[in-house]
Short mmCIF file of C-alpha atoms in Angstrom, two decimals:
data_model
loop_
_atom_site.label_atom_id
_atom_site.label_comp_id
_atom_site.label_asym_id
_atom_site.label_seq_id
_atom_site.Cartn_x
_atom_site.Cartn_y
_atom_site.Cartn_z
CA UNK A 1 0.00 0.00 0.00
CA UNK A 2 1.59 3.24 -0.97
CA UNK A 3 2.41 5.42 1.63
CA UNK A 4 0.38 9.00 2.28
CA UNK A 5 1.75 11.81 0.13
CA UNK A 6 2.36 13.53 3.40
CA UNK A 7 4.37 11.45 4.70
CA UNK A 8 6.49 11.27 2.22
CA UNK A 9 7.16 14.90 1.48
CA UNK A 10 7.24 15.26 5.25
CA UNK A 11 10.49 12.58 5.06
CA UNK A 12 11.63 14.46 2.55
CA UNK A 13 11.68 18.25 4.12
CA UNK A 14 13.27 16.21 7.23
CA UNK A 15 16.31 14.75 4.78
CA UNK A 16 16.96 18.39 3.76
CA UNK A 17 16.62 20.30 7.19
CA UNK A 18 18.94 17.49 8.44
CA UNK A 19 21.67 17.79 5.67
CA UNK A 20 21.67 21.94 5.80
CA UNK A 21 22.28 21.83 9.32
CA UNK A 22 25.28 19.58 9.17
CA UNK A 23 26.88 21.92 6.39
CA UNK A 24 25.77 24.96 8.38
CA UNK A 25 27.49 23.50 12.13
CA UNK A 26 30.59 23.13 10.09
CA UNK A 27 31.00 26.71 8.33
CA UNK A 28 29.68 28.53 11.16
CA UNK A 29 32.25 27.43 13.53
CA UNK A 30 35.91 27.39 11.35
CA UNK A 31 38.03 27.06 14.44
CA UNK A 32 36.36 24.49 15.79
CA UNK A 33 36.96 20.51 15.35
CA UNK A 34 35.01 19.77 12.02
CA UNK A 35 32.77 17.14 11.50
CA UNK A 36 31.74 15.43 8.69
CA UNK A 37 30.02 16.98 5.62
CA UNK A 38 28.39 14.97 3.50
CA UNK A 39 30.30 15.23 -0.13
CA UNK A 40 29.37 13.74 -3.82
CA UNK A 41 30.29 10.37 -2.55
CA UNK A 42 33.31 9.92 -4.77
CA UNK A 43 31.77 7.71 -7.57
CA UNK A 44 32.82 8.06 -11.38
CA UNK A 45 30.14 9.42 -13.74
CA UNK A 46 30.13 9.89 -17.46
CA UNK A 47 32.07 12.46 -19.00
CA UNK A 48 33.77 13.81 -22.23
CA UNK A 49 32.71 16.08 -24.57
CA UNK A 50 29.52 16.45 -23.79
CA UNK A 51 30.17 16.39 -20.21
CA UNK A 52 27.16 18.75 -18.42
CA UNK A 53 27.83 20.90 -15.22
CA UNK A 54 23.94 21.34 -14.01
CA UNK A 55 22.05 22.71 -16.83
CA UNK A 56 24.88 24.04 -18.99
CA UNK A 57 27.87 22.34 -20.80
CA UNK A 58 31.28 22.43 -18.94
CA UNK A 59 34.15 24.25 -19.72
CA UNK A 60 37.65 23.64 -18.44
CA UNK A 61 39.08 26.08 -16.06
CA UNK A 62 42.23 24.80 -14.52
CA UNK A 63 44.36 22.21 -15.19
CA UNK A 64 47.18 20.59 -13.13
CA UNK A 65 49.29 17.57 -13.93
CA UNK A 66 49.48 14.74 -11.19
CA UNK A 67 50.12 10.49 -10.83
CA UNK A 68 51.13 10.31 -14.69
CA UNK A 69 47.83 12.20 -16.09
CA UNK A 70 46.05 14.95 -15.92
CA UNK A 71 43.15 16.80 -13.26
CA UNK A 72 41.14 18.96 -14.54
CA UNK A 73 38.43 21.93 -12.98
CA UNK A 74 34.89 21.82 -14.73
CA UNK A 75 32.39 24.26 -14.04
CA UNK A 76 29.53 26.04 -16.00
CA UNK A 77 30.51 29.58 -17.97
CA UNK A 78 29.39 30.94 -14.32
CA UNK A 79 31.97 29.12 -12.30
CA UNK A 80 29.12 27.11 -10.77
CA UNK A 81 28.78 23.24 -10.40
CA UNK A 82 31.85 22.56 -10.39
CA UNK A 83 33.78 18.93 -11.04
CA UNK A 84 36.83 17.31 -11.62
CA UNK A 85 37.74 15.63 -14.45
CA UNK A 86 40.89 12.71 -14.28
CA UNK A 87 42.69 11.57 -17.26
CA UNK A 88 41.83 14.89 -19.86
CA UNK A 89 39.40 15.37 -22.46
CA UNK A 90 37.27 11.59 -23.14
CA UNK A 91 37.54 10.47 -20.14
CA UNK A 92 34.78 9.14 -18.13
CA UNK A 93 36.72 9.41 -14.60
CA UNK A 94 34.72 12.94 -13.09
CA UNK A 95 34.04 13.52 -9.71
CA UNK A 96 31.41 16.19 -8.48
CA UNK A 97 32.54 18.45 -6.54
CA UNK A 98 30.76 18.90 -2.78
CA UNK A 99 31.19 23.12 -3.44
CA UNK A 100 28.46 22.45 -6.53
CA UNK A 101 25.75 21.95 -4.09
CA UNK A 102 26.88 25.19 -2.09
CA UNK A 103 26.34 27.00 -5.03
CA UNK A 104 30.26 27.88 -4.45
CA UNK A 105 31.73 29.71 -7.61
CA UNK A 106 35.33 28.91 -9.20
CA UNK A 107 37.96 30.04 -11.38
CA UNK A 108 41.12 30.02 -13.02
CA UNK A 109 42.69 29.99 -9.41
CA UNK A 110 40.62 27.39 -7.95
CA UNK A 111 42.36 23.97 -8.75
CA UNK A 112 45.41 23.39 -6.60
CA UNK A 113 47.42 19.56 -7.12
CA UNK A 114 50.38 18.42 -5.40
CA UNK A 115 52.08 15.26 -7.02
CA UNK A 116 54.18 12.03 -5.17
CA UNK A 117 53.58 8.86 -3.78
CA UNK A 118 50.70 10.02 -2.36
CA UNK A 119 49.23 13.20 -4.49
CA UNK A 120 46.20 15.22 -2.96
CA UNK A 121 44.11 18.03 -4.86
CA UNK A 122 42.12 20.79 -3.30
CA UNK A 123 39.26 22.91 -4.83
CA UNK A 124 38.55 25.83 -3.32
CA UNK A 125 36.36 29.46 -3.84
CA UNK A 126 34.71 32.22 -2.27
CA UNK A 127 32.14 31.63 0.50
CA UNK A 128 30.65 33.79 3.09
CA UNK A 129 33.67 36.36 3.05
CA UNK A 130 36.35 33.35 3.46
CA UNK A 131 37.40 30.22 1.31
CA UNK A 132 36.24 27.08 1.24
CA UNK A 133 38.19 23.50 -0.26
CA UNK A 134 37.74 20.22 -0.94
CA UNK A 135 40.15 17.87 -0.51
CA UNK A 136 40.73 14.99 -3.08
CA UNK A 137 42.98 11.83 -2.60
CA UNK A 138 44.58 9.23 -4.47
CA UNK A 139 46.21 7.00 -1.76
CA UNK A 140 46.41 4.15 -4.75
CA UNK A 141 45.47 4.56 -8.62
CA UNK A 142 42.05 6.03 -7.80
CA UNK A 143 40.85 9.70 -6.60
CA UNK A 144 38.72 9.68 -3.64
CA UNK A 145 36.67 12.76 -1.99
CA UNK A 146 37.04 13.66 1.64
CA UNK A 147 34.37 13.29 4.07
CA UNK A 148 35.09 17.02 5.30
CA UNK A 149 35.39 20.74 4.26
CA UNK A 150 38.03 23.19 5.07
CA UNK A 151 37.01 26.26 5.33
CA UNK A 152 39.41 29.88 6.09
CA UNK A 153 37.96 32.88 7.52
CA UNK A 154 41.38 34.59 6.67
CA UNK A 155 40.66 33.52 3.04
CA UNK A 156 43.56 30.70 2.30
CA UNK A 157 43.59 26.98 2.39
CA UNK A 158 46.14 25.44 0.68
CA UNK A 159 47.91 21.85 -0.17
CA UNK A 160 51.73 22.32 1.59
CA UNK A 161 54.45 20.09 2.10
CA UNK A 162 54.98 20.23 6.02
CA UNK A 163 56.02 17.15 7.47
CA UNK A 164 59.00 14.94 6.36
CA UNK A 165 57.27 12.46 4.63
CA UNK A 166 56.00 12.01 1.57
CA UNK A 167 51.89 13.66 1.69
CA UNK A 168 51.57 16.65 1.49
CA UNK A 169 48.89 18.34 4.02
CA UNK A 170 46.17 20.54 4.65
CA UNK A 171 47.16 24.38 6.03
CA UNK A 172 44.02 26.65 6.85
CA UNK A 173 44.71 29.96 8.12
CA UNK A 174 42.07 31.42 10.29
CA UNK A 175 41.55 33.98 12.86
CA UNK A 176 42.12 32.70 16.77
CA UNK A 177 39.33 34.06 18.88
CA UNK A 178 40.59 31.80 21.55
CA UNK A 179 39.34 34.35 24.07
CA UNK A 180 36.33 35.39 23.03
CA UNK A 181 33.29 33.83 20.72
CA UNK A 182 33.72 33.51 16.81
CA UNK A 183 30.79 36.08 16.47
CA UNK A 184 32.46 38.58 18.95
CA UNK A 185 32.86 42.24 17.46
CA UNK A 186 36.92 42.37 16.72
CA UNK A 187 37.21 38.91 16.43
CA UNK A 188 37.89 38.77 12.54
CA UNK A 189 40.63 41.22 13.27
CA UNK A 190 42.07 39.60 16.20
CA UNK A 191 45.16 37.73 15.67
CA UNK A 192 45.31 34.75 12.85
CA UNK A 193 47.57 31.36 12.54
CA UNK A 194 47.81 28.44 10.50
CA UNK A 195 46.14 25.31 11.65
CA UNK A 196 47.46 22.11 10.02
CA UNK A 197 45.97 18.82 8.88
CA UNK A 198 47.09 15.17 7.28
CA UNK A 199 45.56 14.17 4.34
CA UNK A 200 42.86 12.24 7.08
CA UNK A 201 41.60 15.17 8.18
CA UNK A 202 43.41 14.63 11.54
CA UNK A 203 44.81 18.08 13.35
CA UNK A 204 48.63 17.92 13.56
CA UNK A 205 49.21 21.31 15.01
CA UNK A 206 49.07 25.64 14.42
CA UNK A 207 51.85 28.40 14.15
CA UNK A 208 51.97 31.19 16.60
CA UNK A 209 49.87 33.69 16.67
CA UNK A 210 50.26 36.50 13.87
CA UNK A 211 48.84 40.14 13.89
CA UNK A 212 48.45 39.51 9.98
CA UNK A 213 47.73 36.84 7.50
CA UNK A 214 51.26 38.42 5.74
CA UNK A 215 53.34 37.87 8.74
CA UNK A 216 53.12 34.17 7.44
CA UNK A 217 56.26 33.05 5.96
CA UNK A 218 55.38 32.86 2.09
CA UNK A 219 51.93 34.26 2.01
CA UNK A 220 50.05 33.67 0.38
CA UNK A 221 52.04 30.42 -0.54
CA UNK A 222 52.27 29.52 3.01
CA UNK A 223 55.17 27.56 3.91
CA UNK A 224 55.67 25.88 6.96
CA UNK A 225 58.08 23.12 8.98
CA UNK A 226 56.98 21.00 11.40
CA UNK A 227 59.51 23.11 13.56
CA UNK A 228 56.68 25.98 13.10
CA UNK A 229 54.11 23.51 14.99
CA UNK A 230 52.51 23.75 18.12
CA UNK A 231 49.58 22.32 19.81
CA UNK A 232 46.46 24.60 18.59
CA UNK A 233 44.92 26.95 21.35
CA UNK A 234 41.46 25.71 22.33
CA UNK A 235 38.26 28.15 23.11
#
């Protein structure tokens, strides 16, 4: 017997109101531990020439060479729904990007790769007066999504080489509002630091406090040692 149409698109609303707030806990609060966000799942779709971002053919934005072949940035003439294509133009290896449902816009700029044993790319863009990124891993011969978001309210997340092996990780540089609430007047000009993460998503430590994102050795190409490391102040 087929269920009552209100109960179903009572389900439904409750799927949606449950997924929104899980993306919502995780940008509100930057400098807090981040929990999982659910992404596009990491499954291959079919691509090539025809390949369609939403409504609207793609159009190659960035490329970047990594593990032998070739990753490319999709996204509509708008910079919207964007994807990632592995392997160049015919092949059927794309993976959806989790900023497409976020309605988060790319460019040029957006598509950052780091090669090696064990290669890692990050998409990132605009959102809510910071930057957000996606992290993408090929531990073997196959790209894989992260289950989480980064997200900068200093406006920089980037792929670095920090520790002495051979992954490169995850540096987010955010204001520290350590003493006060992440909504407190001054606290986006407070002080800011680098907060650093493996390729697992696991914290491995922050810089010092700076009085400026510039004071960062590099910036906006951060670059850090694991000598630079310390363990990250907590609210």
């Amino acid at each position: 017997m087929a269920a009552p149409r209100s109960i179903v698109v009572t389900a439904v609303l409750a799927v949606l109101v449950t997924a929104g707030a899980l993306v919502t806990a995780v940008l509100l609060r930057p400098d807090a531990p981040r929990t999982a966000v659910p992404g596009a799942g990491g499954v291959p779709t079919s691509s090539g020439t025809g390949s369609e971002c939403g409504p609207r053919a793609c159009q190659v934005l960035a490329s970047q060479p990594v593990k032998g072949t070739t990753a490319e940035l999709l996204a509509d003439p708008e910079g919207r729904s964007a994807h990632v294509r592995f392997g160049g133009l015919g092949s059927d290896f794309v993976l959806e990007s989790a900023l497409a449902s976020m309605e988060v816009a790319v460019g040029q700029d957006s598509l950052q790769c780091v090669d090696g044993p064990l290669a890692a790319c990050l998409v990132h863009g605009d959102y809510q007066g910071g930057e957000i990124a996606e992290l993408l891993v090929a531990p073997a011969d196959t790209w894989r999504q992260s289950d989480r978001l980064y997200f900068s309210d200093a406006g920089r997340v980037l792929l670095a080489q920090v520790a002495g092996d051979a992954a490169p990780e995850v540096v987010v540089v955010r204001h520290e509002c350590a003493s006060a609430a992440p909504a407190a007047p001054g606290c986006p000009r407070g002080p800011v630091l680098a907060e650093v993460f493996d390729l697992s998503g696991k914290q491995t430590g922050c810089t010092k406090r700076y009085s400026t994102p510039s004071q960062l050795r590099g910036w906006p190409d951060v670059r850090l040692s694991e000598a630079d490391l310390r363990p990250c102040p907590t609210s």
